[in-house]
GROMACS .gro file of C-alpha atoms in nm:
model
  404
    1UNK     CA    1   0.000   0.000   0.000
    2UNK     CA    2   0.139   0.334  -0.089
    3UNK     CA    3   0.079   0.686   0.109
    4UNK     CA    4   0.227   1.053   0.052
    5UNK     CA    5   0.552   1.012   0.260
    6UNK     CA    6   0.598   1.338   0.336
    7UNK     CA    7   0.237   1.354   0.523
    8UNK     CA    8   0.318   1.042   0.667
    9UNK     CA    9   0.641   1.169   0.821
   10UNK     CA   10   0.579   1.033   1.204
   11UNK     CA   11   0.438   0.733   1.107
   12UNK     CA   12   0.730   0.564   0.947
   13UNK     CA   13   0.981   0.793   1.235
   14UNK     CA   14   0.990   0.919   0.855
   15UNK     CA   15   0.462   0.998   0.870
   16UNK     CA   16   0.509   1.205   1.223
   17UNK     CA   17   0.535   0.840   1.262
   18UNK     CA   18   0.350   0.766   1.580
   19UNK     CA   19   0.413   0.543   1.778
   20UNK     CA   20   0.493  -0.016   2.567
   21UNK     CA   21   0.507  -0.461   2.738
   22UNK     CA   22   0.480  -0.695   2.513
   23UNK     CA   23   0.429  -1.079   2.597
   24UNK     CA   24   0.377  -1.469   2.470
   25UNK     CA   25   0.017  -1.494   2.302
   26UNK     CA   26  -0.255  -1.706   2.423
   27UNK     CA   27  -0.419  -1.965   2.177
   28UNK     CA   28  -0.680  -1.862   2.046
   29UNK     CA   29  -1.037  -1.989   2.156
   30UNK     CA   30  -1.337  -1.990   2.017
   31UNK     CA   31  -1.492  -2.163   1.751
   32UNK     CA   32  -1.174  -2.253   1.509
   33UNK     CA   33  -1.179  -2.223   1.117
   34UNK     CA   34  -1.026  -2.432   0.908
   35UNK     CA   35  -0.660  -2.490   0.896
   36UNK     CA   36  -0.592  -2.272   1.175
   37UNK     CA   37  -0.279  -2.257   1.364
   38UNK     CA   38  -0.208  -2.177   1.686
   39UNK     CA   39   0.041  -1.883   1.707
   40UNK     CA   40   0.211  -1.942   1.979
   41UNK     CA   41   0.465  -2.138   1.712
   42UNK     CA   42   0.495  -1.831   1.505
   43UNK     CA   43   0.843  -1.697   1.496
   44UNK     CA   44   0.742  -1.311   1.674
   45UNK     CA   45   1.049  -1.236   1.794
   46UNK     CA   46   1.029  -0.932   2.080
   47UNK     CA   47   0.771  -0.794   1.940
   48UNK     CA   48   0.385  -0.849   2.134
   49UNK     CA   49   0.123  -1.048   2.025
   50UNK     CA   50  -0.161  -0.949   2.196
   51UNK     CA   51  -0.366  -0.637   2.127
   52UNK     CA   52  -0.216  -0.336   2.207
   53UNK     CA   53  -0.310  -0.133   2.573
   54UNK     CA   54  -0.494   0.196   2.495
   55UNK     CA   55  -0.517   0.492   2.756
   56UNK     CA   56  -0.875   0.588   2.908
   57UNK     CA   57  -0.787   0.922   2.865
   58UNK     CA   58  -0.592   1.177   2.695
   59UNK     CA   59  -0.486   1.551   2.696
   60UNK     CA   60  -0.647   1.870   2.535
   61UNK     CA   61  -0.431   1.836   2.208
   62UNK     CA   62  -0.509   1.461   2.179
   63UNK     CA   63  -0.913   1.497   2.200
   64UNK     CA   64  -0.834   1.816   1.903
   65UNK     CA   65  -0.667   1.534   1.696
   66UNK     CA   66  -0.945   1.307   1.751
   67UNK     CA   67  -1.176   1.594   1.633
   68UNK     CA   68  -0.932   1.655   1.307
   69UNK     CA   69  -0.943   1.306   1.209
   70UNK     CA   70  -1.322   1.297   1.227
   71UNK     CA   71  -1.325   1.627   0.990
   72UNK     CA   72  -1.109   1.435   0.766
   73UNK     CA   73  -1.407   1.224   0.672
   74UNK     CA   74  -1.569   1.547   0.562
   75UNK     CA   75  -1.287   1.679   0.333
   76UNK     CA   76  -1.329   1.531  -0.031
   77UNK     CA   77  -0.960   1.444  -0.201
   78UNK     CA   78  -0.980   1.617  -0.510
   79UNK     CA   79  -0.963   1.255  -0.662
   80UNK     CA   80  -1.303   1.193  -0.600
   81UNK     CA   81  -1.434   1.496  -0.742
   82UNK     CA   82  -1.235   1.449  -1.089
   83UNK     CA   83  -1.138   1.153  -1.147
   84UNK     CA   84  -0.788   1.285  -1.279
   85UNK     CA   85  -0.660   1.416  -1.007
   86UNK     CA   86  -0.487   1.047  -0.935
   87UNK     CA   87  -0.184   1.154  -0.761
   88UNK     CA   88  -0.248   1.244  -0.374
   89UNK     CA   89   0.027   1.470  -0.179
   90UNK     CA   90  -0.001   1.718   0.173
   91UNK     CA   91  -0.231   1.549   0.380
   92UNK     CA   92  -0.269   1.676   0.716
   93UNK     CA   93  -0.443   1.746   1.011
   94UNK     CA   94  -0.433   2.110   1.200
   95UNK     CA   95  -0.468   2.186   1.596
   96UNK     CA   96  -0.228   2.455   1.601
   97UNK     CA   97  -0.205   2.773   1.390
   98UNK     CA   98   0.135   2.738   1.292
   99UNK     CA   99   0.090   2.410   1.055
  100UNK     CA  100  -0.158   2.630   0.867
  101UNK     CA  101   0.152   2.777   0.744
  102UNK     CA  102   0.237   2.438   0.541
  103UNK     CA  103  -0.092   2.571   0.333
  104UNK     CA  104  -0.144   2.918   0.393
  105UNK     CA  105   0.101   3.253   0.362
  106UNK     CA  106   0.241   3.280   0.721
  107UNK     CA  107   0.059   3.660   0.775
  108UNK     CA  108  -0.289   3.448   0.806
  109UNK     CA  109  -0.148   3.363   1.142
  110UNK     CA  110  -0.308   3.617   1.311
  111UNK     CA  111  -0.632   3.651   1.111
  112UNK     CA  112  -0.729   3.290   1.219
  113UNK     CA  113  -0.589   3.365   1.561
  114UNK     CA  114  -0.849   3.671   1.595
  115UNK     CA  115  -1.160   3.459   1.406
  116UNK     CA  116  -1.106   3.160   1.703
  117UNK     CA  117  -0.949   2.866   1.465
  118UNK     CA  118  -1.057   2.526   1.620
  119UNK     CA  119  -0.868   2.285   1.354
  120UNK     CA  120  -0.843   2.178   1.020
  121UNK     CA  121  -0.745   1.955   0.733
  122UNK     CA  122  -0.562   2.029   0.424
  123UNK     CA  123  -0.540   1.757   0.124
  124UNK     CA  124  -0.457   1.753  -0.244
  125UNK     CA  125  -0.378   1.614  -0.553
  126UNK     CA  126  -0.311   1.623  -0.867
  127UNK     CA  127  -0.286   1.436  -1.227
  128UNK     CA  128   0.052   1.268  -1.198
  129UNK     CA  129   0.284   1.427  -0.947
  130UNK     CA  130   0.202   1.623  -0.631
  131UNK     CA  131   0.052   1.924  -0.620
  132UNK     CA  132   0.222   2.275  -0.493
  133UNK     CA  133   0.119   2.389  -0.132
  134UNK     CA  134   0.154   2.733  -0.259
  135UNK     CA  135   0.209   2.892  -0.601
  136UNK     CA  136   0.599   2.897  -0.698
  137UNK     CA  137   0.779   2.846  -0.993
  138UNK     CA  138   0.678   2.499  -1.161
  139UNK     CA  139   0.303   2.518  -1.133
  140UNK     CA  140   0.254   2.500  -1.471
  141UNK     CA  141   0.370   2.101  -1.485
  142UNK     CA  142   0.037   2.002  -1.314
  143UNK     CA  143  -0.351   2.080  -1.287
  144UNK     CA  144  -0.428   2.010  -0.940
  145UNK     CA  145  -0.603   2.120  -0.652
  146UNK     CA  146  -0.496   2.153  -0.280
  147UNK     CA  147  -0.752   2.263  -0.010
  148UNK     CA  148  -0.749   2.328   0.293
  149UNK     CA  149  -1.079   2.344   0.525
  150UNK     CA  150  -1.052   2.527   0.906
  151UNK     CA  151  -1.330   2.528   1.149
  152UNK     CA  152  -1.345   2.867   1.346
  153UNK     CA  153  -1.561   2.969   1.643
  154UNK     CA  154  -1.850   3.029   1.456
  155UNK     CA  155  -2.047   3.126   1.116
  156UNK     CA  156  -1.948   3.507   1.192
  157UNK     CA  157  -1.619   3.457   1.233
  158UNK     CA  158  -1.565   3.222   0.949
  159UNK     CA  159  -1.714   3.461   0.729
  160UNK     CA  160  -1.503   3.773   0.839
  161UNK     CA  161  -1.216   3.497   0.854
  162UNK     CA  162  -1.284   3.421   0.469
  163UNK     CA  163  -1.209   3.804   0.338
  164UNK     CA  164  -0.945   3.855   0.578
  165UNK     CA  165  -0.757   3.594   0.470
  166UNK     CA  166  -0.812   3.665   0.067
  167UNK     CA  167  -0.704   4.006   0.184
  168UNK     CA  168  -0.383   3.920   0.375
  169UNK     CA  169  -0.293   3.703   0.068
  170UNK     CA  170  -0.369   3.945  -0.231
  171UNK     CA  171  -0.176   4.244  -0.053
  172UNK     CA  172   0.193   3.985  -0.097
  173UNK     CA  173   0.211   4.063  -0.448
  174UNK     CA  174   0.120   4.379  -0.648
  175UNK     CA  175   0.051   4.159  -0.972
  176UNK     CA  176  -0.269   3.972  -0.792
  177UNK     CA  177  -0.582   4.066  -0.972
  178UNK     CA  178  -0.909   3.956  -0.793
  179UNK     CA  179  -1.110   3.714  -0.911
  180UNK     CA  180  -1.490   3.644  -0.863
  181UNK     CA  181  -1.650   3.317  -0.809
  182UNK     CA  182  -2.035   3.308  -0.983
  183UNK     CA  183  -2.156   3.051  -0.802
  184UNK     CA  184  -1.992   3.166  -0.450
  185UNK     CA  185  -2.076   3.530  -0.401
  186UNK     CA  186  -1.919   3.550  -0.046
  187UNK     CA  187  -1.642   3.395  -0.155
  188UNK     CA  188  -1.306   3.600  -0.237
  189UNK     CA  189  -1.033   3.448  -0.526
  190UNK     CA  190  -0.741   3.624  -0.687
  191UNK     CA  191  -0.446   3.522  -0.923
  192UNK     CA  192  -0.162   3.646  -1.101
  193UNK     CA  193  -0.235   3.629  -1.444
  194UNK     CA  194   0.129   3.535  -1.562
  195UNK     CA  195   0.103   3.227  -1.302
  196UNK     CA  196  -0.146   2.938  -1.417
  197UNK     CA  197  -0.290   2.917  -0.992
  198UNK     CA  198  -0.629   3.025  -0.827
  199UNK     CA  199  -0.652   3.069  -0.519
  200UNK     CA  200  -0.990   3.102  -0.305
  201UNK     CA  201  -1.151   3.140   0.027
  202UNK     CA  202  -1.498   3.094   0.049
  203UNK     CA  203  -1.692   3.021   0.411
  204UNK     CA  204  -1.924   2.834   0.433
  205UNK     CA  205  -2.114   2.793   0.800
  206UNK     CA  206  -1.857   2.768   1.091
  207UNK     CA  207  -1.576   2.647   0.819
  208UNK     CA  208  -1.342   2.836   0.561
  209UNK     CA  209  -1.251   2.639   0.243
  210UNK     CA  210  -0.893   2.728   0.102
  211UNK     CA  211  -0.849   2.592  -0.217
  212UNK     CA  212  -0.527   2.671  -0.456
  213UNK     CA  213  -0.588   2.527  -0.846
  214UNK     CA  214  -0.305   2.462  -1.022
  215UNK     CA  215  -0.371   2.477  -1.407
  216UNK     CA  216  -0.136   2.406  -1.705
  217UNK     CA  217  -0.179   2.695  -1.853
  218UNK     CA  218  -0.345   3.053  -1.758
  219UNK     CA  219  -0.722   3.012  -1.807
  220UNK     CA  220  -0.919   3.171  -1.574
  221UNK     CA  221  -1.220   3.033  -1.673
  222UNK     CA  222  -1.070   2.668  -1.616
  223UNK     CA  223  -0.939   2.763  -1.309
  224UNK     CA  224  -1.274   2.898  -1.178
  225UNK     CA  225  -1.421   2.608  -1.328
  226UNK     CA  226  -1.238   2.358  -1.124
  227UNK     CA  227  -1.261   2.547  -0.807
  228UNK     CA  228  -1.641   2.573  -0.826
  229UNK     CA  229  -1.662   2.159  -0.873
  230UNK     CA  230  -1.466   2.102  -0.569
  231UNK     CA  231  -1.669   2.370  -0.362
  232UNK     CA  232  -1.993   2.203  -0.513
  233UNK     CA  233  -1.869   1.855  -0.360
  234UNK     CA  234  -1.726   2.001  -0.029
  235UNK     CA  235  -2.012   2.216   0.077
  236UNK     CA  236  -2.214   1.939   0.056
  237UNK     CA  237  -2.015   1.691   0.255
  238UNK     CA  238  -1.963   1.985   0.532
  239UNK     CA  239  -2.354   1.976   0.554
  240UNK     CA  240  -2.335   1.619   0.628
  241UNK     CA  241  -2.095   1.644   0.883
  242UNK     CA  242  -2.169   1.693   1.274
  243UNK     CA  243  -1.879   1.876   1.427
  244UNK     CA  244  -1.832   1.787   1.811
  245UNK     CA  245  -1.900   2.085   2.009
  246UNK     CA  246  -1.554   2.240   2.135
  247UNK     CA  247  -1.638   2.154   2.536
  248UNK     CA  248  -1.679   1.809   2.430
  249UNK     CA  249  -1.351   1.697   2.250
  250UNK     CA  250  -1.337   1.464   2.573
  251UNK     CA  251  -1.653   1.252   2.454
  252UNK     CA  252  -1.400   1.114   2.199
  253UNK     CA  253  -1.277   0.795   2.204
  254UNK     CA  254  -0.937   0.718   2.052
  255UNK     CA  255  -1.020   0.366   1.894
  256UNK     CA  256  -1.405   0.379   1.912
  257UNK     CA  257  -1.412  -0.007   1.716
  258UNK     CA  258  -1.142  -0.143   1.870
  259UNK     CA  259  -0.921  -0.160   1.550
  260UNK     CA  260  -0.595   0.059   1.656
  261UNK     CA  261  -0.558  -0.209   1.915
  262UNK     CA  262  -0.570  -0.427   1.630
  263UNK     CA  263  -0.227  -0.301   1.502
  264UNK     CA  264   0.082  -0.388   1.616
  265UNK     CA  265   0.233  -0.180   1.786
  266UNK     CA  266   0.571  -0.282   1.893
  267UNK     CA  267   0.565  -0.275   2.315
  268UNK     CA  268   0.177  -0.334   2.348
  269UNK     CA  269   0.081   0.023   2.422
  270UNK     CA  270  -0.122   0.284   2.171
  271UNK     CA  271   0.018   0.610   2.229
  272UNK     CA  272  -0.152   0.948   2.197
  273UNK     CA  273  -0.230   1.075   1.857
  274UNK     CA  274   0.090   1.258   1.703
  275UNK     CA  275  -0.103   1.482   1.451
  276UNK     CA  276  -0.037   1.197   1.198
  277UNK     CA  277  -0.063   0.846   1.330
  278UNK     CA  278  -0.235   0.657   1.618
  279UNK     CA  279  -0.589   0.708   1.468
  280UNK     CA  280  -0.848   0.535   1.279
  281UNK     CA  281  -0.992   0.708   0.972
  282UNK     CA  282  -1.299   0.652   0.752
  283UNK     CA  283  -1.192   0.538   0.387
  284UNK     CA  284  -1.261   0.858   0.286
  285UNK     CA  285  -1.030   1.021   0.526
  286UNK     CA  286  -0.746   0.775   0.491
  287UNK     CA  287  -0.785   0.791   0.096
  288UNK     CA  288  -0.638   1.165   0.166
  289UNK     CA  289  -0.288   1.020   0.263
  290UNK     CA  290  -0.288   0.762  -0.046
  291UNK     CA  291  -0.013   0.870  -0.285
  292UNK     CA  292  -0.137   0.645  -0.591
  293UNK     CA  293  -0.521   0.747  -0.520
  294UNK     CA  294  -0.670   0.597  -0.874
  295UNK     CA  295  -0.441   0.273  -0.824
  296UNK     CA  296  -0.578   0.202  -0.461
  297UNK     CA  297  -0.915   0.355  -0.419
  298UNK     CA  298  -1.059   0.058  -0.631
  299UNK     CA  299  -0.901  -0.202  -0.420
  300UNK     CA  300  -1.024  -0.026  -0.073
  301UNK     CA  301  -1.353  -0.011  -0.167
  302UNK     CA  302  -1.412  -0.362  -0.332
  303UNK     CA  303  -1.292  -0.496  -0.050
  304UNK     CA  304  -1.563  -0.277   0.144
  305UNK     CA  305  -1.290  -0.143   0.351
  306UNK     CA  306  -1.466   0.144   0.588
  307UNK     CA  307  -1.214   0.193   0.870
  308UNK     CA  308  -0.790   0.217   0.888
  309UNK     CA  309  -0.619   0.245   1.170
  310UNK     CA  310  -0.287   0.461   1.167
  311UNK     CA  311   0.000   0.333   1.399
  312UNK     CA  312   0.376   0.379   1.372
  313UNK     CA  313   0.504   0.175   1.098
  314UNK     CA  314   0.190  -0.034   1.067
  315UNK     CA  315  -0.188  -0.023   0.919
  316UNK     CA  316  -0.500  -0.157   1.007
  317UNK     CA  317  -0.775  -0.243   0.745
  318UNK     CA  318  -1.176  -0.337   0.860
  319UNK     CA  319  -1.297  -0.486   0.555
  320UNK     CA  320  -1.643  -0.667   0.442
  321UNK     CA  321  -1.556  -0.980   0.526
  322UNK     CA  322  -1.330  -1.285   0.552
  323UNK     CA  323  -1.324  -1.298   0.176
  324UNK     CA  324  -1.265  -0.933   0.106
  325UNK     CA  325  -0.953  -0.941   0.342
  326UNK     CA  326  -0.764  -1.206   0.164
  327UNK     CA  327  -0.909  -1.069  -0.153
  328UNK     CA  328  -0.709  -0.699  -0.024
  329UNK     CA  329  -0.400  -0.840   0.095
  330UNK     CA  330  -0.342  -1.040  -0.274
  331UNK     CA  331  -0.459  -0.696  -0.472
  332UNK     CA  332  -0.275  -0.478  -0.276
  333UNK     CA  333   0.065  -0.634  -0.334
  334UNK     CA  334   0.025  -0.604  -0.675
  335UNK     CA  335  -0.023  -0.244  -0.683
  336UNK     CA  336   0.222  -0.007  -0.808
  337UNK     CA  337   0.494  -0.063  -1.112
  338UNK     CA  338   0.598  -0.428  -1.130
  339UNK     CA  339   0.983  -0.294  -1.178
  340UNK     CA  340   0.986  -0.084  -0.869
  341UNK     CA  341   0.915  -0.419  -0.640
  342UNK     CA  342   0.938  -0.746  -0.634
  343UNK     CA  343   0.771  -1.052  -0.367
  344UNK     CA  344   0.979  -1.191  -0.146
  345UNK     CA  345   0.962  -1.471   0.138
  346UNK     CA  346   0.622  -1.402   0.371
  347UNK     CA  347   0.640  -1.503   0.751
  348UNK     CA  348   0.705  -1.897   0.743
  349UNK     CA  349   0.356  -2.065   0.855
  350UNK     CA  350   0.082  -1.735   0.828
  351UNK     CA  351  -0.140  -1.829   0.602
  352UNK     CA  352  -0.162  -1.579   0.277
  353UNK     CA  353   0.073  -1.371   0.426
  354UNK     CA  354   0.232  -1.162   0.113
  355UNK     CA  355   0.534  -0.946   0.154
  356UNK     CA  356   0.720  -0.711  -0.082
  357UNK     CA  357   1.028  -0.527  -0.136
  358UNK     CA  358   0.984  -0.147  -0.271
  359UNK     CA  359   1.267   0.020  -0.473
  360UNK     CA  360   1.119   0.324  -0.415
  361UNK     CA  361   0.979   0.335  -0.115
  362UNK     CA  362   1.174   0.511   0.155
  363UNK     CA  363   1.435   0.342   0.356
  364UNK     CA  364   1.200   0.263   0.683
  365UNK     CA  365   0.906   0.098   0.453
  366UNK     CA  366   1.128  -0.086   0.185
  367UNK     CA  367   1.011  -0.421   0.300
  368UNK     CA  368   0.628  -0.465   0.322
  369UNK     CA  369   0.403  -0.717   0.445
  370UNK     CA  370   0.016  -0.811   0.433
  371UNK     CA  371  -0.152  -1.050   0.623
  372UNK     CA  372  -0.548  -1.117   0.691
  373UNK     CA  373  -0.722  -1.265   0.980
  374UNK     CA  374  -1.114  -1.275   0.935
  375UNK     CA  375  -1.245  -0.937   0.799
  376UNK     CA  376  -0.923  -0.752   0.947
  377UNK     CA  377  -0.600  -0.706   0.724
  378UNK     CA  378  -0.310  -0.549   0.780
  379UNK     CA  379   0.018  -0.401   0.632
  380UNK     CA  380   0.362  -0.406   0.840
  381UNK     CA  381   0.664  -0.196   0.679
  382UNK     CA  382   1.006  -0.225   0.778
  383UNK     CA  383   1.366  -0.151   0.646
  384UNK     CA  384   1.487  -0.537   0.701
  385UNK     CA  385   1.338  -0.840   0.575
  386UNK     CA  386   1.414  -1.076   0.883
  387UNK     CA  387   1.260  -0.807   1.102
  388UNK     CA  388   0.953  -0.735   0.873
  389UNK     CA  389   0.841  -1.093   0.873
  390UNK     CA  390   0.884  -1.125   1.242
  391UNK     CA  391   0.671  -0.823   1.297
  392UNK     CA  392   0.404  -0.933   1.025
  393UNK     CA  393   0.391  -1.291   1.197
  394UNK     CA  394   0.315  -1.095   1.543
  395UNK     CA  395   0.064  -0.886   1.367
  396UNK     CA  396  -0.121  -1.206   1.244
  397UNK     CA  397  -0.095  -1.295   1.624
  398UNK     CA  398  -0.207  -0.978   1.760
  399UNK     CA  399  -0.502  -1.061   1.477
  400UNK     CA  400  -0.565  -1.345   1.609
  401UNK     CA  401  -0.572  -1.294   1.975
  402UNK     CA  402  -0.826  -1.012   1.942
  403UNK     CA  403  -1.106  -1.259   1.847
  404UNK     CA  404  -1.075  -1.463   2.192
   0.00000   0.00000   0.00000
């Protein structure tokens, strides 16, 4: 499985790659299926085989992450609006002014700081490589889109946010020429018309939709043209969403179906969420952090996947059923250009284990490895082969153990 590395910094100690006691697994009771083996002969080496420990409790900034992954649900990848836009890139939560900055010129700062930001979510992506976070030289080798959505205290201050922030913007360069959106009468655009990029704010209730297009050439009228699509699609999935009331962050539970504890994680303990990792995301949200978007979404959804978890080095997949997690693990090895990988050995005596080496991939998540237990799958990444396997067989275990 593939994901925007550079969003996915913690999670690989790379994707702010999140991340402990771990132990000897129990056999597994129950009603047995077929073939099954008991994993206490698995070769695990250190690493725990039982699901992990999760916290009762966690601080302020946690319960804001929780919050930002939920919103992520509610933020359409450009993908899924036009088809084209295959490539995926920047995906990443906000609870703090400052990584606005990743998205937006640093003089918003204090605009969202005076309009009460609560969080946000940025995403993007493009036809074949990754879309700009801001316009800069180059932006004519792509039409993209990158947006980024903030919630702020309320519908007043989202709207005042909206102009401010068009204003701050447009004032950085004399050569900006405003722009008007037909459809979106509140909402404020400009560009420079020797730069091919569009860039909007529009609010919309309690939120503030950013959105920079990146064209191929200047066109106004296809730049305006792509922004309103996206707007069309996001406005309506903000009116689906419920936000959780700011005093109640705390109702929020970190692994609400039990999947993070799912994933291995190393030492038997879930840590907080980092910003990046130790969450569990719709399809829709995790399909933000996908790098090869068109290549994967298929395989995701036929296999009815509707919840990932995100821990450090390691992903969690809920799927349909028992079938549609063997049929994932076999598609998703497949995925990507057959000269940038190739298979190698799976952990001896897990059954349809698959695991991969990736050329490409960076050094922490060159060895890759699926397994499936029931409707759960899951992919393990590591940088050696010996130590992949070992993890992937205690991820089977970990699998396993949860059903007892």
């Amino acid at each position: 499985m593939n994901w925007n590395p550079r969003a996915v910094t913690a999670l690989l100690a790379v994707l702010a790659a999140v991340v402990g006691a771990g132990g000897c697994a129990s056999p597994v009771r129950g009603t047995g299926v077929s073939a099954e083996i008991d994993v206490r002969s698995l070769d695990t080496g250190k690493f725990a085989t039982t699901p992990a420990k999760i916290s009762a409790r966690l601080d302020d900034v946690g319960y804001a992450r929780l919050e930002a992954a939920r919103m992520a649900d509610a933020v359409l990848s450009p993908h899924e609006v036009d088809a084209r836009y295959s490539a995926g890139a920047s995906a990443l939560m906000h609870t703090d002014v400052a990584s606005v900055t990743r998205y937006l010129a640093e003089p918003t700062v204090p605009v969202l700081l005076n309009h009460g930001f609560v969080l946000g979510f940025s995403t993007g992506s493009a036809e074949d490589v990754l879309p700009l976070t801001t316009a800069a030289a180059g932006s004519r080798q792509r039409e993209g889109l990158t947006v980024t959505v903030l919630r702020l205290r309320d519908a007043e201050a989202a709207k005042a946010a909206a102009a401010e922030l068009d204003a701050v913007d447009f004032a950085l360069n004399p050569e900006n020429v405003a722009v008007s959106l037909p459809k979106y009468p509140q909402a404020r655009a400009h560009w420079r018309p020797s730069v091919p990029t569009l860039g909007s704010t529009t609010p919309h209730g309690i939120y503030v939709i950013s959105v920079l297009a990146d064209s191929r050439s200047a066109d106004i009228n296809r730049l305006v043209e792509a922004t309103q699509k996206y707007l069309d699609a996001e406005v309506a999935e903000l009116d689906k969403f419920t936000p959780t009331p700011v005093g109640q962050f705390n109702t929020l539970r970190q692994d609400p179906d039990g999947l993070l504890a799912r994933v291995i994680h190393d030492q038997g303990v879930v840590a907080g969420p980092d910003g990046q990792g130790e969450v569990v995301l719709t399809l829709r949200g995790y399909l933000n952090y996908v790098l090869d978007q068109s290549g994967r979404l298929p395989v995701l959804r036929r296999a009815g996947v509707d919840r990932v978890a995100v821990a450090p080095s390691a992903f969690g997949f809920r799927t349909g059923d028992d079938a549609a997690a063997a049929r994932f693990v076999a598609e998703s090895a497949e995925l990507g250009n057959p000269v940038d990988r190739r298979a190698v050995d799976p952990p001896s005596d897990v059954h349809g284990a698959v695991c991969v080496q990736d050329y490409v991939a960076p050094k922490d998540a060159q060895f890759r490895c699926f397994v499936a237990y029931r409707r759960y799958a899951a992919l393990v990444l590591g940088a050696r082969l010996w130590e992949t396997q070992q993890r992937a067989a205690a991820q089977y275990a970990v699998l396993a153990n949860a059903q007892r």
